[in-house]
Amino acid sequence: MKGDIRDASLAGAGRKRIEWADRDMPVLGVIRERFEREKPLRGLRVSACLHITAETANLARTLQAGGADLVLCASNPLSTQDDVAAALTLEYGIPVFAIRGEDRDTYYAHIRAAIDHGPRITMDDGADLVSEILKNRPEMHKQILGSMEETTTGVIRLRAMEAQGVLRFPILAVNDADTKHLFDNRYGTGQSTVDGIIRASDILFAGKTVVVAGYGWCGRGFAMRARGMGANVVVTEVDPIRALEAAMDGFRVMAIADAAPIGDLFCTLTGDIHVIRAEHFARMKDGALVANSGHFNVEIDIDALEAAAREVRRAVRPCVDEYRMPDGRRIYLLAEGRLVNLAAAEGHPACVMDMSFSVQALTSEYAVRNGGKLEPRVHKVPREIDEWVARLKLKTMGIAIDELTAEQREYLASWEAGT
Ligand SMILES: NC(=O)c1ccc[n+]([C@@H]2O[C@H](COP(=O)([O-])OP(=O)(O)OC[C@H]3O[C@@H](n4cnc5c(N)ncnc54)[C@H](O)[C@@H]3O)[C@@H](O)[C@H]2O)c1
């Protein structure tokens, strides 16, 4: 068997989970049917470094239907669903290199195994695959037609590579498509972050003071949902425009240092480093919960928390570590500071990943069709892909919208009429 998974006997359970998610991914289903007929990815080797979840499995099945020869590895050591990895490898013939809880060395060994597949197309959620290729397998750049990037942090890293002149092949910024970040980051992260925090801690949101660090697409989704459950939401930001938006959306906005002593729950969603630090832990209440739903485990300064604590009790519940401070206060870190929605829950619901992964599939097809013609820089997803996905999603939801009349089209294109 090619691949490296935890337990082959989980394959049956994984298949059920994949099929359940598929029911809520109708747009991807339409693409899969077309891919099956047209085989736009025929014979192409694809390596994808994504969260190994049921939704990703349905993307993988779609690429396989299109003729791709595909392998997968994890984009986060704690987000892998081992049953899904087993089902993909054994039941669908798509090798997966991912084991939930794998250590750092195994995580990178799995990324290297995916690169050894010799991809012409790559997919990333955080740019780990591309970084590894550029650092350690630079000769491979000639064969890569394009690389899709799924998340905000990855796009930021890839733009940094472009700015430094080290990017050697074209990147398609899937995250920046409207049908991706406006829905996945906002409604997907919003709901699944609440889900992960509740599954880990079983807290009641109502009446709690919830501090949301970052008011980007993910942060506003989580802030909105936490408020909907009755929490008093405080937002912290560094961008004055987003801080103003949060204030006018009705949230209390303040510096993290001022929020530290009043928060019952803190959640970072910034893509930034050390947003919550030693000086903030020093002021937190006894029993404060701290979580992260941004991409990496760097938003909370975990080393500082370890250093400040008198005692650490691991796994007082699954996904909860207790840090007892010298003055007796307890601070609870959820999911080791990794994405709480994926580590403690199941990630985004399939309904929203339907759009993100439809964009992934169609953008891969676009990269293949334009093979060799795209420059080695970060490209936008073509607008037609976004509009096609949005229209079909609306249709599957039973929603009809208006079309411009000829008169309206003419009016909106003219500058003379109107006053
Ligand atoms: N949990 C998930 O499943 C999931 C899903 C999508 C994206 N992400 C990740 O979540 C992170 C945020 O994504 P996004 O799309 O909301 O990005 P975004 O760029 O829209 O928003 C990030 C916000 O954080 C703010 N910020 C930066 N440093 C800060 C600091 N020190 N204090 C307070 N605010 C700060 C920025 O000003 C910005 O407004 C990224 O790392 C992204 O990759 C996670």
PDB file of N, CA and C and ligand atoms in Angstrom, residues 51 125-126 149-156 175 180-181 184-186 188-189 192-193 212-220 235-240 242-243 256 268-277 292-296 299 339-342 347-348 353, ligand 1:
ATOM      1  N   HIS A  51      -5.878  20.062   4.706  1.00  0.00           N
ATOM      2  CA  HIS A  51      -6.401  19.376   5.891  1.00  0.00           C
ATOM      3  C   HIS A  51      -7.091  18.094   5.408  1.00  0.00           C
ATOM      4  N   ASP A 125      -2.337  24.544   1.701  1.00  0.00           N
ATOM      5  CA  ASP A 125      -3.142  25.300   2.657  1.00  0.00           C
ATOM      6  C   ASP A 125      -2.135  25.842   3.668  1.00  0.00           C
ATOM      7  N   GLY A 126      -1.456  26.922   3.285  1.00  0.00           N
ATOM      8  CA  GLY A 126      -0.409  27.479   4.145  1.00  0.00           C
ATOM      9  C   GLY A 126       0.966  27.485   3.498  1.00  0.00           C
ATOM     10  N   GLU A 149      -3.420  27.930  -3.828  1.00  0.00           N
ATOM     11  CA  GLU A 149      -3.251  28.213  -2.392  1.00  0.00           C
ATOM     12  C   GLU A 149      -4.602  28.496  -1.755  1.00  0.00           C
ATOM     13  N   GLU A 150      -4.881  27.764  -0.681  1.00  0.00           N
ATOM     14  CA  GLU A 150      -6.215  27.750  -0.068  1.00  0.00           C
ATOM     15  C   GLU A 150      -6.428  28.819   0.999  1.00  0.00           C
ATOM     16  N   THR A 151      -5.356  29.275   1.688  1.00  0.00           N
ATOM     17  CA  THR A 151      -5.644  30.134   2.838  1.00  0.00           C
ATOM     18  C   THR A 151      -4.875  31.454   2.846  1.00  0.00           C
ATOM     19  N   THR A 152      -5.386  32.381   3.679  1.00  0.00           N
ATOM     20  CA  THR A 152      -4.846  33.742   3.764  1.00  0.00           C
ATOM     21  C   THR A 152      -3.356  33.737   4.075  1.00  0.00           C
ATOM     22  N   THR A 153      -2.973  32.968   5.102  1.00  0.00           N
ATOM     23  CA  THR A 153      -1.568  32.938   5.502  1.00  0.00           C
ATOM     24  C   THR A 153      -0.684  32.452   4.364  1.00  0.00           C
ATOM     25  N   GLY A 154      -1.142  31.450   3.626  1.00  0.00           N
ATOM     26  CA  GLY A 154      -0.368  30.938   2.495  1.00  0.00           C
ATOM     27  C   GLY A 154      -0.183  32.009   1.429  1.00  0.00           C
ATOM     28  N   VAL A 155      -1.264  32.724   1.115  1.00  0.00           N
ATOM     29  CA  VAL A 155      -1.171  33.772   0.082  1.00  0.00           C
ATOM     30  C   VAL A 155      -0.176  34.851   0.529  1.00  0.00           C
ATOM     31  N   ILE A 156      -0.190  35.183   1.822  1.00  0.00           N
ATOM     32  CA  ILE A 156       0.757  36.193   2.330  1.00  0.00           C
ATOM     33  C   ILE A 156       2.201  35.684   2.147  1.00  0.00           C
ATOM     34  N   ASN A 175      -7.702  31.384  -2.098  1.00  0.00           N
ATOM     35  CA  ASN A 175      -8.263  32.066  -0.924  1.00  0.00           C
ATOM     36  C   ASN A 175      -8.916  33.389  -1.284  1.00  0.00           C
ATOM     37  N   LYS A 180     -14.666  32.000  -2.050  1.00  0.00           N
ATOM     38  CA  LYS A 180     -13.914  31.307  -1.005  1.00  0.00           C
ATOM     39  C   LYS A 180     -13.961  32.133   0.279  1.00  0.00           C
ATOM     40  N   HIS A 181     -13.204  33.239   0.346  1.00  0.00           N
ATOM     41  CA  HIS A 181     -12.986  33.849   1.669  1.00  0.00           C
ATOM     42  C   HIS A 181     -14.231  34.512   2.271  1.00  0.00           C
ATOM     43  N   ASP A 184     -16.180  30.801   3.300  1.00  0.00           N
ATOM     44  CA  ASP A 184     -15.379  29.831   4.067  1.00  0.00           C
ATOM     45  C   ASP A 184     -14.784  30.513   5.296  1.00  0.00           C
ATOM     46  N   ASN A 185     -14.036  31.603   5.086  1.00  0.00           N
ATOM     47  CA  ASN A 185     -13.350  32.244   6.212  1.00  0.00           C
ATOM     48  C   ASN A 185     -14.363  32.839   7.195  1.00  0.00           C
ATOM     49  N   ARG A 186     -15.432  33.441   6.668  1.00  0.00           N
ATOM     50  CA  ARG A 186     -16.376  34.114   7.559  1.00  0.00           C
ATOM     51  C   ARG A 186     -17.378  33.134   8.189  1.00  0.00           C
ATOM     52  N   GLY A 188     -17.739  29.756   7.609  1.00  0.00           N
ATOM     53  CA  GLY A 188     -17.149  28.459   7.959  1.00  0.00           C
ATOM     54  C   GLY A 188     -16.353  28.556   9.250  1.00  0.00           C
ATOM     55  N   THR A 189     -15.379  29.477   9.277  1.00  0.00           N
ATOM     56  CA  THR A 189     -14.562  29.612  10.487  1.00  0.00           C
ATOM     57  C   THR A 189     -15.416  30.106  11.643  1.00  0.00           C
ATOM     58  N   SER A 192     -17.419  26.967  12.859  1.00  0.00           N
ATOM     59  CA  SER A 192     -16.626  25.817  13.319  1.00  0.00           C
ATOM     60  C   SER A 192     -15.701  26.188  14.478  1.00  0.00           C
ATOM     61  N   THR A 193     -15.368  27.464  14.612  1.00  0.00           N
ATOM     62  CA  THR A 193     -14.550  27.864  15.762  1.00  0.00           C
ATOM     63  C   THR A 193     -15.385  27.792  17.045  1.00  0.00           C
ATOM     64  N   VAL A 212     -11.967  38.604  20.708  1.00  0.00           N
ATOM     65  CA  VAL A 212     -11.632  38.136  19.363  1.00  0.00           C
ATOM     66  C   VAL A 212     -10.472  38.985  18.851  1.00  0.00           C
ATOM     67  N   ALA A 213      -9.319  38.376  18.657  1.00  0.00           N
ATOM     68  CA  ALA A 213      -8.160  39.113  18.140  1.00  0.00           C
ATOM     69  C   ALA A 213      -8.145  38.987  16.626  1.00  0.00           C
ATOM     70  N   GLY A 214      -8.309  40.127  15.930  1.00  0.00           N
ATOM     71  CA  GLY A 214      -8.333  40.142  14.469  1.00  0.00           C
ATOM     72  C   GLY A 214      -9.761  40.235  13.970  1.00  0.00           C
ATOM     73  N   TYR A 215     -10.040  41.276  13.171  1.00  0.00           N
ATOM     74  CA  TYR A 215     -11.386  41.439  12.626  1.00  0.00           C
ATOM     75  C   TYR A 215     -11.316  41.346  11.097  1.00  0.00           C
ATOM     76  N   GLY A 216     -10.604  40.304  10.635  1.00  0.00           N
ATOM     77  CA  GLY A 216     -10.609  39.993   9.200  1.00  0.00           C
ATOM     78  C   GLY A 216     -11.816  39.123   8.906  1.00  0.00           C
ATOM     79  N   TRP A 217     -11.737  38.336   7.824  1.00  0.00           N
ATOM     80  CA  TRP A 217     -12.904  37.534   7.444  1.00  0.00           C
ATOM     81  C   TRP A 217     -13.208  36.476   8.488  1.00  0.00           C
ATOM     82  N   CYS A 218     -12.152  35.835   9.010  1.00  0.00           N
ATOM     83  CA  CYS A 218     -12.380  34.804  10.033  1.00  0.00           C
ATOM     84  C   CYS A 218     -12.859  35.447  11.335  1.00  0.00           C
ATOM     85  N   GLY A 219     -12.184  36.501  11.751  1.00  0.00           N
ATOM     86  CA  GLY A 219     -12.510  37.151  13.016  1.00  0.00           C
ATOM     87  C   GLY A 219     -13.937  37.677  13.044  1.00  0.00           C
ATOM     88  N   ARG A 220     -14.366  38.295  11.930  1.00  0.00           N
ATOM     89  CA  ARG A 220     -15.734  38.838  11.952  1.00  0.00           C
ATOM     90  C   ARG A 220     -16.776  37.723  11.968  1.00  0.00           C
ATOM     91  N   VAL A 235     -13.373  43.139  20.481  1.00  0.00           N
ATOM     92  CA  VAL A 235     -12.483  42.913  19.337  1.00  0.00           C
ATOM     93  C   VAL A 235     -11.178  43.679  19.554  1.00  0.00           C
ATOM     94  N   THR A 236     -10.046  43.025  19.197  1.00  0.00           N
ATOM     95  CA  THR A 236      -8.769  43.742  19.178  1.00  0.00           C
ATOM     96  C   THR A 236      -8.255  43.727  17.744  1.00  0.00           C
ATOM     97  N   GLU A 237      -7.623  44.788  17.331  1.00  0.00           N
ATOM     98  CA  GLU A 237      -7.141  44.927  15.945  1.00  0.00           C
ATOM     99  C   GLU A 237      -5.867  45.765  15.917  1.00  0.00           C
ATOM    100  N   VAL A 238      -5.159  45.723  14.791  1.00  0.00           N
ATOM    101  CA  VAL A 238      -4.037  46.636  14.556  1.00  0.00           C
ATOM    102  C   VAL A 238      -4.333  47.533  13.355  1.00  0.00           C
ATOM    103  N   ASP A 239      -5.347  47.170  12.569  1.00  0.00           N
ATOM    104  CA  ASP A 239      -5.685  47.931  11.363  1.00  0.00           C
ATOM    105  C   ASP A 239      -6.813  48.911  11.725  1.00  0.00           C
ATOM    106  N   PRO A 240      -6.576  50.224  11.546  1.00  0.00           N
ATOM    107  CA  PRO A 240      -7.580  51.190  12.006  1.00  0.00           C
ATOM    108  C   PRO A 240      -8.921  51.069  11.289  1.00  0.00           C
ATOM    109  N   ARG A 242     -10.307  48.285   9.978  1.00  0.00           N
ATOM    110  CA  ARG A 242     -11.039  47.110  10.480  1.00  0.00           C
ATOM    111  C   ARG A 242     -11.507  47.340  11.925  1.00  0.00           C
ATOM    112  N   ALA A 243     -10.695  48.050  12.702  1.00  0.00           N
ATOM    113  CA  ALA A 243     -11.109  48.361  14.076  1.00  0.00           C
ATOM    114  C   ALA A 243     -12.364  49.228  14.053  1.00  0.00           C
ATOM    115  N   ILE A 256      -5.337  44.677  23.266  1.00  0.00           N
ATOM    116  CA  ILE A 256      -5.323  43.355  23.906  1.00  0.00           C
ATOM    117  C   ILE A 256      -4.915  43.472  25.387  1.00  0.00           C
ATOM    118  N   THR A 268      -7.628  33.926  18.875  1.00  0.00           N
ATOM    119  CA  THR A 268      -6.864  34.687  17.877  1.00  0.00           C
ATOM    120  C   THR A 268      -7.224  34.197  16.483  1.00  0.00           C
ATOM    121  N   LEU A 269      -7.419  35.144  15.557  1.00  0.00           N
ATOM    122  CA  LEU A 269      -7.701  34.812  14.155  1.00  0.00           C
ATOM    123  C   LEU A 269      -7.039  35.877  13.288  1.00  0.00           C
ATOM    124  N   THR A 270      -5.708  35.963  13.402  1.00  0.00           N
ATOM    125  CA  THR A 270      -5.001  37.095  12.775  1.00  0.00           C
ATOM    126  C   THR A 270      -4.025  36.684  11.679  1.00  0.00           C
ATOM    127  N   GLY A 271      -3.474  35.464  11.741  1.00  0.00           N
ATOM    128  CA  GLY A 271      -2.367  35.099  10.846  1.00  0.00           C
ATOM    129  C   GLY A 271      -1.053  35.719  11.307  1.00  0.00           C
ATOM    130  N   ASP A 272      -1.043  36.321  12.491  1.00  0.00           N
ATOM    131  CA  ASP A 272       0.139  37.041  12.995  1.00  0.00           C
ATOM    132  C   ASP A 272       0.787  36.232  14.133  1.00  0.00           C
ATOM    133  N   ILE A 273       1.970  36.702  14.548  1.00  0.00           N
ATOM    134  CA  ILE A 273       2.716  35.968  15.568  1.00  0.00           C
ATOM    135  C   ILE A 273       2.570  36.652  16.938  1.00  0.00           C
ATOM    136  N   HIS A 274       2.519  35.846  18.002  1.00  0.00           N
ATOM    137  CA  HIS A 274       2.549  36.321  19.390  1.00  0.00           C
ATOM    138  C   HIS A 274       1.596  37.494  19.644  1.00  0.00           C
ATOM    139  N   VAL A 275       0.362  37.254  19.292  1.00  0.00           N
ATOM    140  CA  VAL A 275      -0.682  38.263  19.509  1.00  0.00           C
ATOM    141  C   VAL A 275      -1.040  38.290  21.003  1.00  0.00           C
ATOM    142  N   ILE A 276      -1.022  37.114  21.640  1.00  0.00           N
ATOM    143  CA  ILE A 276      -1.230  37.022  23.094  1.00  0.00           C
ATOM    144  C   ILE A 276       0.097  36.572  23.706  1.00  0.00           C
ATOM    145  N   ARG A 277       0.622  37.421  24.609  1.00  0.00           N
ATOM    146  CA  ARG A 277       2.003  37.228  25.103  1.00  0.00           C
ATOM    147  C   ARG A 277       2.033  37.197  26.632  1.00  0.00           C
ATOM    148  N   ASN A 292      -6.853  29.436  19.429  1.00  0.00           N
ATOM    149  CA  ASN A 292      -6.430  30.062  18.170  1.00  0.00           C
ATOM    150  C   ASN A 292      -7.198  29.419  17.020  1.00  0.00           C
ATOM    151  N   SER A 293      -7.633  30.252  16.074  1.00  0.00           N
ATOM    152  CA  SER A 293      -8.232  29.686  14.867  1.00  0.00           C
ATOM    153  C   SER A 293      -7.601  30.285  13.607  1.00  0.00           C
ATOM    154  N   GLY A 294      -6.435  30.929  13.775  1.00  0.00           N
ATOM    155  CA  GLY A 294      -5.641  31.374  12.618  1.00  0.00           C
ATOM    156  C   GLY A 294      -4.805  30.191  12.151  1.00  0.00           C
ATOM    157  N   HIS A 295      -3.955  30.377  11.169  1.00  0.00           N
ATOM    158  CA  HIS A 295      -3.389  29.183  10.519  1.00  0.00           C
ATOM    159  C   HIS A 295      -2.387  28.394  11.354  1.00  0.00           C
ATOM    160  N   PHE A 296      -1.391  29.040  11.906  1.00  0.00           N
ATOM    161  CA  PHE A 296      -0.334  28.291  12.614  1.00  0.00           C
ATOM    162  C   PHE A 296      -0.526  28.369  14.124  1.00  0.00           C
ATOM    163  N   GLU A 299       0.203  32.189  17.100  1.00  0.00           N
ATOM    164  CA  GLU A 299      -0.503  33.425  17.468  1.00  0.00           C
ATOM    165  C   GLU A 299      -0.501  33.631  18.987  1.00  0.00           C
ATOM    166  N   LEU A 339      -5.205  25.369  15.154  1.00  0.00           N
ATOM    167  CA  LEU A 339      -6.573  25.691  14.722  1.00  0.00           C
ATOM    168  C   LEU A 339      -7.609  24.884  15.505  1.00  0.00           C
ATOM    169  N   VAL A 340      -8.332  25.582  16.360  1.00  0.00           N
ATOM    170  CA  VAL A 340      -9.233  24.886  17.277  1.00  0.00           C
ATOM    171  C   VAL A 340     -10.409  24.250  16.540  1.00  0.00           C
ATOM    172  N   ASN A 341     -10.792  24.847  15.419  1.00  0.00           N
ATOM    173  CA  ASN A 341     -11.955  24.315  14.695  1.00  0.00           C
ATOM    174  C   ASN A 341     -11.640  22.986  14.012  1.00  0.00           C
ATOM    175  N   LEU A 342     -10.378  22.791  13.663  1.00  0.00           N
ATOM    176  CA  LEU A 342     -10.003  21.536  13.016  1.00  0.00           C
ATOM    177  C   LEU A 342      -9.479  20.522  14.015  1.00  0.00           C
ATOM    178  N   GLY A 347     -13.686  20.987  11.491  1.00  0.00           N
ATOM    179  CA  GLY A 347     -13.427  21.978  10.457  1.00  0.00           C
ATOM    180  C   GLY A 347     -14.739  22.533   9.921  1.00  0.00           C
ATOM    181  N   HIS A 348     -14.647  23.161   8.765  1.00  0.00           N
ATOM    182  CA  HIS A 348     -15.837  23.814   8.212  1.00  0.00           C
ATOM    183  C   HIS A 348     -16.879  22.807   7.739  1.00  0.00           C
ATOM    184  N   MET A 353     -17.475  24.330   2.281  1.00  0.00           N
ATOM    185  CA  MET A 353     -16.300  23.829   1.556  1.00  0.00           C
ATOM    186  C   MET A 353     -16.674  23.462   0.118  1.00  0.00           C
TER     187      MET A 353
HETATM  188  N1  LIG B   1      -9.477  28.129  11.159  1.00  0.00           N
HETATM  189  C1  LIG B   1      -9.642  27.955   9.860  1.00  0.00           C
HETATM  190  O1  LIG B   1     -10.175  26.951   9.405  1.00  0.00           O
HETATM  191  C2  LIG B   1      -9.197  29.024   8.921  1.00  0.00           C
HETATM  192  C3  LIG B   1      -9.891  29.227   7.721  1.00  0.00           C
HETATM  193  C4  LIG B   1      -9.482  30.254   6.877  1.00  0.00           C
HETATM  194  C5  LIG B   1      -8.389  31.029   7.217  1.00  0.00           C
HETATM  195  N2  LIG B   1      -7.695  30.762   8.381  1.00  0.00           N
HETATM  196  C6  LIG B   1      -6.529  31.540   8.828  1.00  0.00           C
HETATM  197  O2  LIG B   1      -7.008  32.545   9.736  1.00  0.00           O
HETATM  198  C7  LIG B   1      -6.139  33.681   9.699  1.00  0.00           C
HETATM  199  C8  LIG B   1      -6.963  34.929   9.409  1.00  0.00           C
HETATM  200  O3  LIG B   1      -7.533  34.833   8.110  1.00  0.00           O
HETATM  201  P1  LIG B   1      -8.452  36.005   7.524  1.00  0.00           P
HETATM  202  O4  LIG B   1      -8.903  35.538   6.184  1.00  0.00           O
HETATM  203  O5  LIG B   1      -9.427  36.463   8.537  1.00  0.00           O
HETATM  204  O6  LIG B   1      -7.316  37.126   7.327  1.00  0.00           O
HETATM  205  P2  LIG B   1      -7.505  38.706   7.214  1.00  0.00           P
HETATM  206  O7  LIG B   1      -6.233  39.206   6.633  1.00  0.00           O
HETATM  207  O8  LIG B   1      -8.808  39.029   6.537  1.00  0.00           O
HETATM  208  O9  LIG B   1      -7.641  39.169   8.734  1.00  0.00           O
HETATM  209  C9  LIG B   1      -6.620  39.129   9.688  1.00  0.00           C
HETATM  210  C10 LIG B   1      -6.833  40.353  10.602  1.00  0.00           C
HETATM  211  O10 LIG B   1      -5.971  40.246  11.739  1.00  0.00           O
HETATM  212  C11 LIG B   1      -5.506  41.558  12.049  1.00  0.00           C
HETATM  213  N3  LIG B   1      -4.297  41.476  12.860  1.00  0.00           N
HETATM  214  C12 LIG B   1      -3.012  41.235  12.464  1.00  0.00           C
HETATM  215  N4  LIG B   1      -2.188  41.279  13.532  1.00  0.00           N
HETATM  216  C13 LIG B   1      -2.972  41.531  14.622  1.00  0.00           C
HETATM  217  C14 LIG B   1      -2.699  41.685  16.003  1.00  0.00           C
HETATM  218  N5  LIG B   1      -1.455  41.607  16.482  1.00  0.00           N
HETATM  219  N6  LIG B   1      -3.749  41.966  16.836  1.00  0.00           N
HETATM  220  C15 LIG B   1      -5.014  42.065  16.364  1.00  0.00           C
HETATM  221  N7  LIG B   1      -5.316  41.932  15.047  1.00  0.00           N
HETATM  222  C16 LIG B   1      -4.306  41.652  14.183  1.00  0.00           C
HETATM  223  C17 LIG B   1      -5.283  42.191  10.665  1.00  0.00           C
HETATM  224  O11 LIG B   1      -5.237  43.609  10.756  1.00  0.00           O
HETATM  225  C18 LIG B   1      -6.503  41.679   9.898  1.00  0.00           C
HETATM  226  O12 LIG B   1      -7.599  42.564   9.996  1.00  0.00           O
HETATM  227  C19 LIG B   1      -5.095  33.348   8.624  1.00  0.00           C
HETATM  228  O13 LIG B   1      -3.988  32.779   9.270  1.00  0.00           O
HETATM  229  C20 LIG B   1      -5.781  32.304   7.783  1.00  0.00           C
HETATM  230  O14 LIG B   1      -4.860  31.512   7.065  1.00  0.00           O
HETATM  231  C21 LIG B   1      -8.110  29.810   9.260  1.00  0.00           C
END
